[in-house]
CSV table of C-alpha atoms in Angstrom, one decimal:
chain,number,residue,atom,x,y,z
M,9,UNK,CA,249.5,44.7,55.3
M,10,UNK,CA,248.3,47.1,58.0
M,11,UNK,CA,246.0,45.7,60.6
M,12,UNK,CA,242.3,46.6,60.3
M,13,UNK,CA,240.4,47.0,63.6
M,14,UNK,CA,237.0,48.2,64.7
M,15,UNK,CA,234.9,48.1,67.9
M,16,UNK,CA,231.5,48.9,69.1
M,17,UNK,CA,230.7,50.8,72.4
M,18,UNK,CA,227.3,51.1,74.0
M,19,UNK,CA,228.5,54.4,75.8
M,20,UNK,CA,231.2,56.2,74.0
M,21,UNK,CA,231.2,57.8,70.6
M,22,UNK,CA,233.5,56.3,68.0
M,23,UNK,CA,235.4,58.7,65.7
M,24,UNK,CA,236.7,57.7,62.3
M,25,UNK,CA,240.1,59.0,61.1
M,26,UNK,CA,241.6,58.6,57.7
M,27,UNK,CA,245.2,57.4,57.6
M,28,UNK,CA,247.2,56.8,54.5
M,29,UNK,CA,245.0,54.5,52.3
M,30,UNK,CA,242.7,53.4,55.3
M,31,UNK,CA,240.5,54.4,58.2
M,32,UNK,CA,240.8,53.7,62.0
M,33,UNK,CA,238.4,54.1,64.8
M,34,UNK,CA,239.3,56.2,67.9
M,35,UNK,CA,237.6,57.6,71.0
M,36,UNK,CA,238.1,61.3,71.9
M,37,UNK,CA,238.6,61.6,75.6
M,38,UNK,CA,238.5,64.6,78.0
M,39,UNK,CA,237.1,65.5,81.4
M,40,UNK,CA,233.7,66.1,79.9
M,41,UNK,CA,233.4,62.4,79.6
M,42,UNK,CA,234.1,61.6,83.2
M,43,UNK,CA,230.3,61.2,84.0
M,44,UNK,CA,230.3,58.5,81.4
M,45,UNK,CA,233.1,56.7,83.3
M,46,UNK,CA,231.0,56.9,86.3
M,47,UNK,CA,228.0,55.4,84.3
M,48,UNK,CA,230.2,52.4,82.9
M,49,UNK,CA,231.5,51.6,86.3
M,50,UNK,CA,228.2,51.9,88.1
M,51,UNK,CA,228.1,48.0,88.6
M,52,UNK,CA,231.7,48.1,90.0
M,53,UNK,CA,232.3,48.3,93.8
M,54,UNK,CA,236.0,48.2,93.7
M,55,UNK,CA,238.9,48.7,91.2
M,56,UNK,CA,242.2,47.2,92.7
M,57,UNK,CA,245.4,48.8,91.5
M,58,UNK,CA,248.0,46.2,92.1
M,59,UNK,CA,251.7,47.6,92.3
M,60,UNK,CA,253.4,50.8,92.9
M,61,UNK,CA,255.9,51.1,90.1
M,62,UNK,CA,256.0,53.5,87.3
M,63,UNK,CA,252.2,53.4,86.3
M,64,UNK,CA,250.8,52.3,89.7
M,65,UNK,CA,250.9,55.8,91.5
M,66,UNK,CA,249.6,57.6,88.4
M,67,UNK,CA,246.8,55.3,87.5
M,68,UNK,CA,245.6,54.9,91.2
M,69,UNK,CA,245.5,58.7,91.7
M,70,UNK,CA,243.9,59.5,88.4
M,71,UNK,CA,241.3,56.9,88.8
M,72,UNK,CA,240.5,58.0,92.3
M,73,UNK,CA,240.3,61.6,91.3
M,74,UNK,CA,238.1,60.9,88.2
M,75,UNK,CA,235.7,58.7,90.3
M,76,UNK,CA,235.4,61.1,93.2
M,77,UNK,CA,231.8,61.5,94.4
M,78,UNK,CA,231.0,57.9,93.2
M,79,UNK,CA,230.7,54.8,95.4
M,80,UNK,CA,233.4,53.1,93.5
M,81,UNK,CA,236.5,52.5,95.7
M,82,UNK,CA,239.9,52.6,94.3
M,83,UNK,CA,242.1,50.5,96.4
M,84,UNK,CA,245.8,49.9,96.1
M,85,UNK,CA,247.2,46.4,96.7
M,86,UNK,CA,250.9,45.9,97.7
M,87,UNK,CA,253.0,42.9,99.0
M,88,UNK,CA,253.5,42.7,102.8
M,89,UNK,CA,256.4,44.7,103.8
M,90,UNK,CA,256.7,46.5,100.5
M,91,UNK,CA,258.8,49.7,100.6
M,92,UNK,CA,256.1,51.5,98.6
M,93,UNK,CA,253.6,51.4,101.5
M,94,UNK,CA,254.7,54.9,102.8
M,95,UNK,CA,254.6,56.4,99.4
M,96,UNK,CA,251.1,55.2,98.8
M,97,UNK,CA,250.0,56.5,102.3
M,98,UNK,CA,251.6,59.9,101.5
M,99,UNK,CA,249.1,60.4,98.6
M,100,UNK,CA,246.1,59.3,100.6
M,101,UNK,CA,245.9,55.5,100.1
M,102,UNK,CA,245.7,54.1,103.7
M,103,UNK,CA,244.5,51.1,105.6
M,104,UNK,CA,242.5,53.3,107.8
M,105,UNK,CA,240.3,54.6,104.9
M,106,UNK,CA,240.1,51.2,103.2
M,107,UNK,CA,242.1,52.1,100.2
M,108,UNK,CA,245.3,50.2,100.9
M,109,UNK,CA,245.8,46.4,101.6
M,110,UNK,CA,247.5,43.3,101.0
M,111,UNK,CA,248.0,42.6,97.3
M,112,UNK,CA,246.3,39.1,97.1
M,113,UNK,CA,243.4,40.2,99.3
M,114,UNK,CA,242.8,43.2,97.0
M,115,UNK,CA,243.0,41.0,94.0
M,116,UNK,CA,240.5,38.6,95.5
M,117,UNK,CA,237.9,41.2,96.5
M,118,UNK,CA,238.1,43.6,93.4
M,119,UNK,CA,235.7,43.6,90.5
M,120,UNK,CA,238.4,45.2,88.3
M,121,UNK,CA,242.0,44.2,88.9
M,122,UNK,CA,244.6,46.4,87.3
M,123,UNK,CA,247.9,44.4,87.4
M,124,UNK,CA,250.6,47.0,87.4
M,125,UNK,CA,253.4,45.0,89.2
M,126,UNK,CA,256.7,44.5,87.2
M,127,UNK,CA,256.8,42.1,84.3
M,128,UNK,CA,259.1,39.7,86.2
M,129,UNK,CA,256.6,39.7,89.1
M,130,UNK,CA,253.8,39.0,86.8
M,131,UNK,CA,255.5,36.0,85.4
M,132,UNK,CA,256.1,34.7,89.0
M,133,UNK,CA,252.7,35.5,90.5
M,134,UNK,CA,250.1,35.1,87.8
M,135,UNK,CA,249.1,31.5,88.8
M,136,UNK,CA,248.2,32.7,92.3
M,137,UNK,CA,246.5,35.9,90.9
M,138,UNK,CA,244.3,33.9,88.5
M,139,UNK,CA,243.5,31.5,91.2
M,140,UNK,CA,242.1,34.2,93.7
M,141,UNK,CA,240.3,36.4,91.1
M,142,UNK,CA,236.5,36.3,91.3
M,143,UNK,CA,234.8,34.7,88.4
M,144,UNK,CA,233.3,37.4,86.3
M,145,UNK,CA,236.0,39.9,87.3
M,146,UNK,CA,238.0,41.9,84.9
M,147,UNK,CA,241.7,41.7,84.6
M,148,UNK,CA,243.3,45.0,83.4
M,149,UNK,CA,247.0,45.2,82.0
M,150,UNK,CA,248.9,48.2,81.0
M,151,UNK,CA,251.4,46.1,79.0
M,152,UNK,CA,251.1,42.8,77.0
M,153,UNK,CA,254.2,41.2,78.5
M,154,UNK,CA,252.1,38.7,80.4
M,155,UNK,CA,250.4,37.4,77.2
M,156,UNK,CA,253.7,37.1,75.5
M,157,UNK,CA,255.1,35.1,78.5
M,158,UNK,CA,251.9,32.9,78.7
M,159,UNK,CA,252.3,32.2,75.0
M,160,UNK,CA,255.9,31.2,75.3
M,161,UNK,CA,255.2,28.7,78.1
M,162,UNK,CA,252.0,27.3,76.6
M,163,UNK,CA,249.6,28.8,79.3
M,164,UNK,CA,246.5,31.1,78.9
M,165,UNK,CA,244.2,33.4,80.9
M,166,UNK,CA,241.3,31.7,82.8
M,167,UNK,CA,238.1,31.6,80.7
M,168,UNK,CA,236.1,33.0,83.7
M,169,UNK,CA,237.3,36.6,83.4
M,170,UNK,CA,237.4,39.5,81.1
M,171,UNK,CA,241.0,40.4,80.0
M,172,UNK,CA,241.5,44.1,78.8
M,173,UNK,CA,244.4,46.4,78.4
M,174,UNK,CA,244.9,50.2,78.6
M,175,UNK,CA,248.4,51.2,77.7
M,176,UNK,CA,249.3,54.9,78.3
M,177,UNK,CA,251.8,56.1,75.7
M,178,UNK,CA,254.1,57.5,78.4
M,179,UNK,CA,255.7,56.7,81.7
M,180,UNK,CA,253.7,57.0,84.9
M,181,UNK,CA,254.9,60.4,86.0
M,182,UNK,CA,253.8,61.8,82.5
M,183,UNK,CA,250.4,60.2,83.0
M,184,UNK,CA,249.9,61.8,86.3
M,185,UNK,CA,251.6,65.2,85.5
M,186,UNK,CA,249.5,65.8,82.4
M,187,UNK,CA,246.3,64.7,84.2
M,188,UNK,CA,247.0,67.4,86.8
M,189,UNK,CA,247.5,69.9,84.1
M,190,UNK,CA,244.2,68.8,82.6
M,191,UNK,CA,242.4,70.1,85.6
M,192,UNK,CA,243.2,73.6,84.0
M,193,UNK,CA,243.1,72.6,80.3
M,194,UNK,CA,240.8,69.9,79.0
M,195,UNK,CA,242.6,67.6,76.7
M,196,UNK,CA,245.9,67.5,78.5
M,197,UNK,CA,246.9,64.0,79.2
M,198,UNK,CA,248.7,60.9,77.6
M,199,UNK,CA,247.1,59.0,74.8
M,200,UNK,CA,246.4,55.3,75.5
M,201,UNK,CA,245.8,52.3,73.3
M,202,UNK,CA,243.2,49.8,74.6
M,203,UNK,CA,242.7,46.2,73.7
M,204,UNK,CA,239.9,43.7,74.6
M,205,UNK,CA,241.6,40.3,74.6
M,206,UNK,CA,238.7,38.4,76.3
M,207,UNK,CA,235.1,39.4,76.8
M,208,UNK,CA,232.9,37.1,78.8
M,209,UNK,CA,229.9,39.5,79.5
M,210,UNK,CA,229.8,42.0,76.7
M,211,UNK,CA,231.2,44.8,79.0
M,212,UNK,CA,234.9,44.5,78.3
M,213,UNK,CA,235.1,47.2,75.6
M,214,UNK,CA,233.3,49.8,77.6
M,215,UNK,CA,235.4,49.0,80.7
M,216,UNK,CA,238.6,49.4,78.7
M,217,UNK,CA,237.5,52.8,77.1
M,218,UNK,CA,236.3,54.1,80.5
M,219,UNK,CA,239.6,53.3,82.2
M,220,UNK,CA,241.5,55.0,79.4
M,221,UNK,CA,239.3,58.2,79.6
M,222,UNK,CA,239.6,58.1,83.5
M,223,UNK,CA,243.3,58.2,83.1
M,224,UNK,CA,242.9,61.5,81.3
M,225,UNK,CA,243.7,60.2,77.8
M,226,UNK,CA,242.8,62.7,75.2
M,227,UNK,CA,242.5,60.0,72.6
M,228,UNK,CA,242.2,56.2,72.9
M,229,UNK,CA,243.0,54.0,69.9
M,230,UNK,CA,242.5,50.3,69.4
M,231,UNK,CA,245.0,47.6,69.3
M,232,UNK,CA,245.3,44.0,70.3
M,233,UNK,CA,247.2,42.7,73.3
M,234,UNK,CA,249.7,40.9,71.0
M,235,UNK,CA,250.2,43.8,68.7
M,236,UNK,CA,250.7,46.1,71.9
M,237,UNK,CA,253.4,44.0,73.5
M,238,UNK,CA,255.3,43.4,70.3
M,239,UNK,CA,255.3,47.2,69.5
M,240,UNK,CA,255.9,48.3,73.0
M,241,UNK,CA,258.8,45.9,73.9
M,242,UNK,CA,260.3,46.7,70.5
M,243,UNK,CA,259.9,50.3,70.8
M,244,UNK,CA,261.7,50.5,74.2
M,245,UNK,CA,264.6,48.8,72.7
M,246,UNK,CA,264.5,51.1,69.6
M,247,UNK,CA,264.0,54.8,69.2
M,248,UNK,CA,262.4,55.3,72.7
M,249,UNK,CA,265.3,54.3,74.8
M,250,UNK,CA,267.9,51.8,73.5
M,251,UNK,CA,268.5,53.4,70.1
M,252,UNK,CA,268.7,56.9,71.2
M,253,UNK,CA,271.2,55.8,73.8
M,254,UNK,CA,273.3,54.2,71.2
M,255,UNK,CA,273.0,57.0,68.8
M,256,UNK,CA,274.1,59.7,71.0
M,257,UNK,CA,276.9,57.6,72.4
M,258,UNK,CA,278.3,56.9,69.0
M,259,UNK,CA,278.0,60.5,67.7
M,260,UNK,CA,279.6,61.9,70.9
M,261,UNK,CA,282.7,59.9,70.3
M,262,UNK,CA,282.7,60.9,66.6
M,263,UNK,CA,282.3,64.6,67.3
M,264,UNK,CA,285.2,64.5,69.7
M,265,UNK,CA,287.5,63.0,67.2
M,266,UNK,CA,286.4,65.6,64.7
M,267,UNK,CA,287.6,68.3,67.2
M,268,UNK,CA,284.7,69.2,69.4
M,269,UNK,CA,285.2,69.7,73.1
M,270,UNK,CA,283.4,67.3,75.3
M,271,UNK,CA,280.8,69.9,76.1
M,272,UNK,CA,280.2,70.8,72.4
M,273,UNK,CA,279.9,67.1,71.6
M,274,UNK,CA,277.2,66.7,74.3
M,275,UNK,CA,275.4,69.7,73.1
M,276,UNK,CA,275.4,68.4,69.5
M,277,UNK,CA,274.1,65.0,70.3
M,278,UNK,CA,271.9,64.5,73.4
M,279,UNK,CA,270.9,68.1,73.7
M,280,UNK,CA,270.1,68.5,70.1
M,281,UNK,CA,268.0,65.3,70.2
M,282,UNK,CA,266.1,65.9,73.3
M,283,UNK,CA,265.8,69.8,72.5
M,284,UNK,CA,265.2,71.2,69.1
M,285,UNK,CA,264.9,67.9,67.2
M,286,UNK,CA,262.1,66.6,69.6
M,287,UNK,CA,260.3,69.9,69.7
M,288,UNK,CA,260.1,70.3,65.9
M,289,UNK,CA,258.9,66.6,65.5
M,290,UNK,CA,256.3,67.2,68.1
M,291,UNK,CA,254.8,70.4,66.7
M,292,UNK,CA,255.4,70.0,63.1
M,293,UNK,CA,256.4,66.3,62.2
M,294,UNK,CA,259.5,64.4,61.2
M,295,UNK,CA,259.8,66.0,57.8
M,296,UNK,CA,259.9,69.4,59.4
M,297,UNK,CA,263.3,68.6,60.9
M,298,UNK,CA,264.8,68.4,57.5
M,299,UNK,CA,262.9,71.5,56.4
M,300,UNK,CA,264.2,73.7,59.2
M,301,UNK,CA,267.6,73.2,57.9
M,302,UNK,CA,269.4,75.5,55.3
M,303,UNK,CA,270.9,74.1,52.1
M,304,UNK,CA,274.1,72.9,53.5
M,305,UNK,CA,272.4,71.5,56.6
M,306,UNK,CA,270.0,69.5,54.4
M,307,UNK,CA,272.9,68.0,52.6
M,308,UNK,CA,274.5,66.9,55.9
M,309,UNK,CA,271.0,65.5,57.0
M,310,UNK,CA,270.6,63.6,53.7
M,311,UNK,CA,274.0,61.9,53.9
M,312,UNK,CA,273.5,61.0,57.6
M,313,UNK,CA,270.0,59.7,56.9
M,314,UNK,CA,271.1,57.6,53.9
M,315,UNK,CA,274.1,56.2,55.8
M,316,UNK,CA,272.2,55.2,58.9
M,317,UNK,CA,268.7,54.1,57.7
M,318,UNK,CA,269.7,50.5,56.6
M,319,UNK,CA,272.1,49.7,59.4
M,320,UNK,CA,269.4,51.0,61.9
M,321,UNK,CA,266.7,49.0,60.3
M,322,UNK,CA,268.9,45.8,60.4
M,323,UNK,CA,269.2,46.0,64.2
M,324,UNK,CA,265.5,47.0,64.6
M,325,UNK,CA,264.3,44.1,62.5
M,326,UNK,CA,266.4,41.7,64.7
M,327,UNK,CA,264.8,43.2,67.8
M,328,UNK,CA,261.3,42.8,66.4
M,329,UNK,CA,261.9,39.3,65.4
M,330,UNK,CA,263.2,38.5,68.8
M,331,UNK,CA,260.3,40.0,70.5
M,332,UNK,CA,257.8,38.3,68.2
M,333,UNK,CA,259.2,34.9,68.7
M,334,UNK,CA,259.5,35.2,72.5
M,335,UNK,CA,263.3,35.3,72.7
M,336,UNK,CA,263.3,38.9,74.2
M,337,UNK,CA,260.7,38.1,76.7
M,338,UNK,CA,262.6,34.9,77.8
M,339,UNK,CA,265.7,37.1,78.0
M,340,UNK,CA,264.0,39.5,80.5
M,341,UNK,CA,262.7,36.7,82.6
M,342,UNK,CA,266.1,35.1,82.8
M,343,UNK,CA,267.8,38.4,83.6
M,344,UNK,CA,265.3,38.9,86.3
M,345,UNK,CA,266.2,35.6,87.8
M,346,UNK,CA,269.8,36.7,88.0
M,347,UNK,CA,269.2,40.0,89.9
M,348,UNK,CA,270.2,38.5,93.2
M,349,UNK,CA,273.6,37.7,91.9
M,350,UNK,CA,274.0,40.4,89.3
M,351,UNK,CA,271.9,43.6,90.2
M,352,UNK,CA,271.5,46.0,87.4
M,353,UNK,CA,274.1,48.7,87.3
M,354,UNK,CA,273.9,52.4,86.4
M,355,UNK,CA,275.0,54.0,83.1
M,356,UNK,CA,275.3,57.6,84.3
M,357,UNK,CA,278.9,57.4,85.6
M,358,UNK,CA,280.6,57.3,82.3
M,359,UNK,CA,282.3,60.6,80.8
M,360,UNK,CA,279.5,61.5,78.4
M,361,UNK,CA,276.9,61.6,81.2
M,362,UNK,CA,278.9,63.3,83.8
M,363,UNK,CA,279.8,65.9,81.2
M,364,UNK,CA,276.2,66.2,80.3
M,365,UNK,CA,275.2,67.0,83.8
M,366,UNK,CA,277.3,70.1,83.9
M,367,UNK,CA,276.1,71.1,80.3
M,368,UNK,CA,272.4,70.8,81.3
M,369,UNK,CA,273.1,72.9,84.4
M,370,UNK,CA,274.3,75.7,82.2
M,371,UNK,CA,271.9,75.3,79.4
M,372,UNK,CA,270.7,78.0,77.3
M,373,UNK,CA,267.7,76.6,75.4
M,374,UNK,CA,267.8,78.9,72.4
M,375,UNK,CA,271.5,78.1,71.8
M,376,UNK,CA,271.2,74.3,71.5
M,377,UNK,CA,272.2,73.4,67.9
M,378,UNK,CA,270.0,71.7,65.5
M,379,UNK,CA,272.8,69.4,64.3
M,380,UNK,CA,272.2,68.1,60.8
M,381,UNK,CA,274.2,64.9,61.1
M,382,UNK,CA,272.4,64.0,64.6
M,383,UNK,CA,269.1,64.9,63.0
M,384,UNK,CA,269.7,62.6,60.0
M,385,UNK,CA,270.8,59.6,62.2
M,386,UNK,CA,268.0,60.1,64.6
M,387,UNK,CA,265.2,60.6,62.0
M,388,UNK,CA,266.7,57.6,60.0
M,389,UNK,CA,266.4,55.4,62.9
M,390,UNK,CA,262.8,56.7,63.8
M,391,UNK,CA,261.7,56.1,60.2
M,392,UNK,CA,263.3,52.6,60.1
M,393,UNK,CA,261.4,51.7,63.2
M,394,UNK,CA,258.1,52.9,61.6
M,395,UNK,CA,258.8,50.8,58.5
M,396,UNK,CA,259.6,47.7,60.6
M,397,UNK,CA,256.2,48.1,62.3
M,398,UNK,CA,254.4,49.0,59.0
M,399,UNK,CA,255.8,45.7,57.4
M,400,UNK,CA,254.6,43.7,60.4
M,401,UNK,CA,251.0,45.1,59.9
M,402,UNK,CA,250.7,47.3,62.9
M,403,UNK,CA,247.9,50.0,62.8
M,404,UNK,CA,249.2,53.5,61.9
M,405,UNK,CA,247.8,55.1,65.0
M,406,UNK,CA,249.8,52.5,67.2
M,407,UNK,CA,252.8,53.1,65.1
M,408,UNK,CA,252.7,56.9,65.5
M,409,UNK,CA,252.0,56.9,69.1
M,410,UNK,CA,254.6,54.2,69.9
M,411,UNK,CA,257.3,55.6,67.7
M,412,UNK,CA,256.7,59.3,67.6
M,413,UNK,CA,254.3,60.9,70.1
M,414,UNK,CA,255.4,58.8,73.0
M,415,UNK,CA,258.9,59.6,72.2
M,416,UNK,CA,258.8,63.4,71.7
M,417,UNK,CA,255.8,64.3,74.0
M,418,UNK,CA,256.5,62.1,77.0
M,419,UNK,CA,260.0,60.4,77.3
M,420,UNK,CA,262.2,63.0,75.5
M,421,UNK,CA,261.0,65.9,77.7
M,422,UNK,CA,261.9,64.0,80.7
M,423,UNK,CA,265.3,63.2,79.1
M,424,UNK,CA,265.8,66.9,78.4
M,425,UNK,CA,265.0,67.7,82.1
M,426,UNK,CA,266.9,64.9,83.7
M,427,UNK,CA,269.1,63.3,81.1
M,428,UNK,CA,269.0,60.3,78.8
M,429,UNK,CA,271.0,58.2,81.2
M,430,UNK,CA,268.7,59.2,84.1
M,431,UNK,CA,265.7,57.9,82.0
M,432,UNK,CA,267.5,54.7,81.1
M,433,UNK,CA,268.4,54.1,84.8
M,434,UNK,CA,264.9,54.8,86.2
M,435,UNK,CA,262.3,53.2,83.8
M,436,UNK,CA,260.8,49.8,84.1
M,437,UNK,CA,263.1,46.8,84.6
M,438,UNK,CA,262.0,45.4,81.2
M,439,UNK,CA,262.7,48.6,79.5
M,440,UNK,CA,266.1,49.1,81.4
M,441,UNK,CA,267.1,45.6,80.4
M,442,UNK,CA,266.3,46.1,76.7
M,443,UNK,CA,268.0,49.6,76.5
M,444,UNK,CA,271.2,48.2,78.0
M,445,UNK,CA,271.2,45.2,75.7
M,446,UNK,CA,270.6,46.8,72.4
M,447,UNK,CA,272.0,50.4,72.9
M,448,UNK,CA,275.6,48.9,72.3
M,449,UNK,CA,274.4,47.2,69.2
M,450,UNK,CA,273.2,50.6,67.7
M,451,UNK,CA,276.4,52.1,68.8
M,452,UNK,CA,278.5,49.5,67.1
M,453,UNK,CA,276.6,49.3,63.8
M,454,UNK,CA,276.5,53.1,63.4
M,455,UNK,CA,280.3,53.2,63.7
M,456,UNK,CA,281.0,50.1,61.7
M,457,UNK,CA,278.6,51.0,58.8
M,458,UNK,CA,276.9,54.3,58.9
M,459,UNK,CA,280.0,56.4,59.8
M,460,UNK,CA,282.2,54.6,57.4
M,461,UNK,CA,279.7,55.3,54.6
M,462,UNK,CA,279.7,59.0,55.7
M,463,UNK,CA,283.5,58.9,55.4
M,464,UNK,CA,283.3,57.6,51.8
M,465,UNK,CA,284.2,54.0,52.4
M,466,UNK,CA,280.9,52.4,51.6
M,467,UNK,CA,278.3,53.0,48.8
M,468,UNK,CA,275.3,55.2,49.6
M,469,UNK,CA,271.7,54.5,48.3
M,470,UNK,CA,270.5,58.0,47.7
M,471,UNK,CA,267.0,56.8,46.7
M,472,UNK,CA,266.3,56.6,50.5
M,473,UNK,CA,266.0,60.4,50.5
M,474,UNK,CA,263.1,60.3,48.1
M,475,UNK,CA,261.6,57.5,50.1
M,476,UNK,CA,261.8,59.8,53.2
M,477,UNK,CA,260.3,62.8,51.6
M,478,UNK,CA,257.4,60.9,50.0
M,479,UNK,CA,256.7,58.5,53.0
M,480,UNK,CA,252.9,58.2,53.9
M,481,UNK,CA,253.7,58.6,57.6
M,482,UNK,CA,254.1,62.3,57.3
M,483,UNK,CA,250.4,62.5,56.3
M,484,UNK,CA,249.5,60.1,59.0
M,485,UNK,CA,251.4,62.1,61.6
M,486,UNK,CA,249.6,65.2,60.6
M,487,UNK,CA,246.3,63.6,61.3
M,488,UNK,CA,247.3,61.5,64.3
M,489,UNK,CA,249.6,64.4,65.5
M,490,UNK,CA,246.3,66.4,66.2
M,491,UNK,CA,245.8,63.8,69.0
M,492,UNK,CA,248.9,64.9,70.8
M,493,UNK,CA,248.4,66.5,74.2
M,494,UNK,CA,246.9,69.9,74.1
M,495,UNK,CA,249.6,71.3,76.2
M,496,UNK,CA,253.4,70.5,76.6
M,497,UNK,CA,254.2,68.5,79.8
M,498,UNK,CA,255.3,70.8,82.6
M,499,UNK,CA,258.4,69.8,84.4
M,500,UNK,CA,260.1,71.3,87.4
């Protein structure tokens, strides 16, 4: 059963959207609402942004720019000796102007503490952070990982603070880049989910929505902190990073054995996914990928879809179960504790990614093929991920943003620009660990089950094609898809 959520705001207008057989409440953002952000935060003297990883630079700068002209200070808190100090200073956060300081000091003096340090650092430092936070302050998270960890170790948040979350549906550079573009086109930005986990003073909901609007989110949709961390950690290991890595690696090897050159194989896998497949899904929806193909192409898509859906869903269900029971969170914590002995390696030195660097350098955008088999495998995995989340009761707006919009409007454009391997080597440690751990499982199961079915060695369940065509997610995506950024992200 899909989760039913609702909220009340004293400041922001709630919009009702109809999705499938239900309704959900969202808030439409935009720069025209920035005065309301000032109003909500009028009782706040300082917002502390703790950490300078993927989200820290974007959120600190976006909040500072949105709150310009007010008396609200946005101050960055970093560990003593942090290598990020110079980066923060370069964009205007300095000790001299009172906007840069020691992490724990900034935590202690802030009315709102946005904890954006790595997941591993949160699990190590949360007792100290909770200890120094002011009673009545608000803890803000952009990921529910800490709740998952606290649950797994039998701990909880202090009952003297608000606990809220705003989770942009894209990596930090996307959050900043689209905010900057929003200065010219209102509505540019990255959508965010928001959650109110603990409200001690009746202000938490408006704080959360104001934070999301201040980041430039064109739409903010409600979730719970538990639902967020389950869908987010799961999604990183699925179609956002781990699955796409495994899919293109498996198909690259298959296409080479079928006679393609290395360059052609890369064009028909990674380039096809991050190029035409992603653009079609972004503008027209998942079903449109199928509709763009001719009769022969649709037959190839259908065969690949039917062959891939169940194997992909098997792995995705395992991932979701491991996230939900805490195994995946414990795995990340354990891996983080091994970094000093086994630092994380890079993936971009293998043949496929070396070949890909050359292919991308000579890319002719209009000549990238919409490969039917690649499209069928990719769309089958995306649909399987959607179905796992639906069966677990996640709200439609969260599912679409986590499994589709974040994918094709935030991550895949960067993958197209820099390469899938670059993304996997440069995202958060939690995401990097998950992508590495699960990509090989997708690679293996596609080769062992999907490709053998395509080659006629296993039976095919053709009813899956009808399920795909009639799936309610297509209608939901047409509704929620109106909430995608009003412009494509500009990369250079």
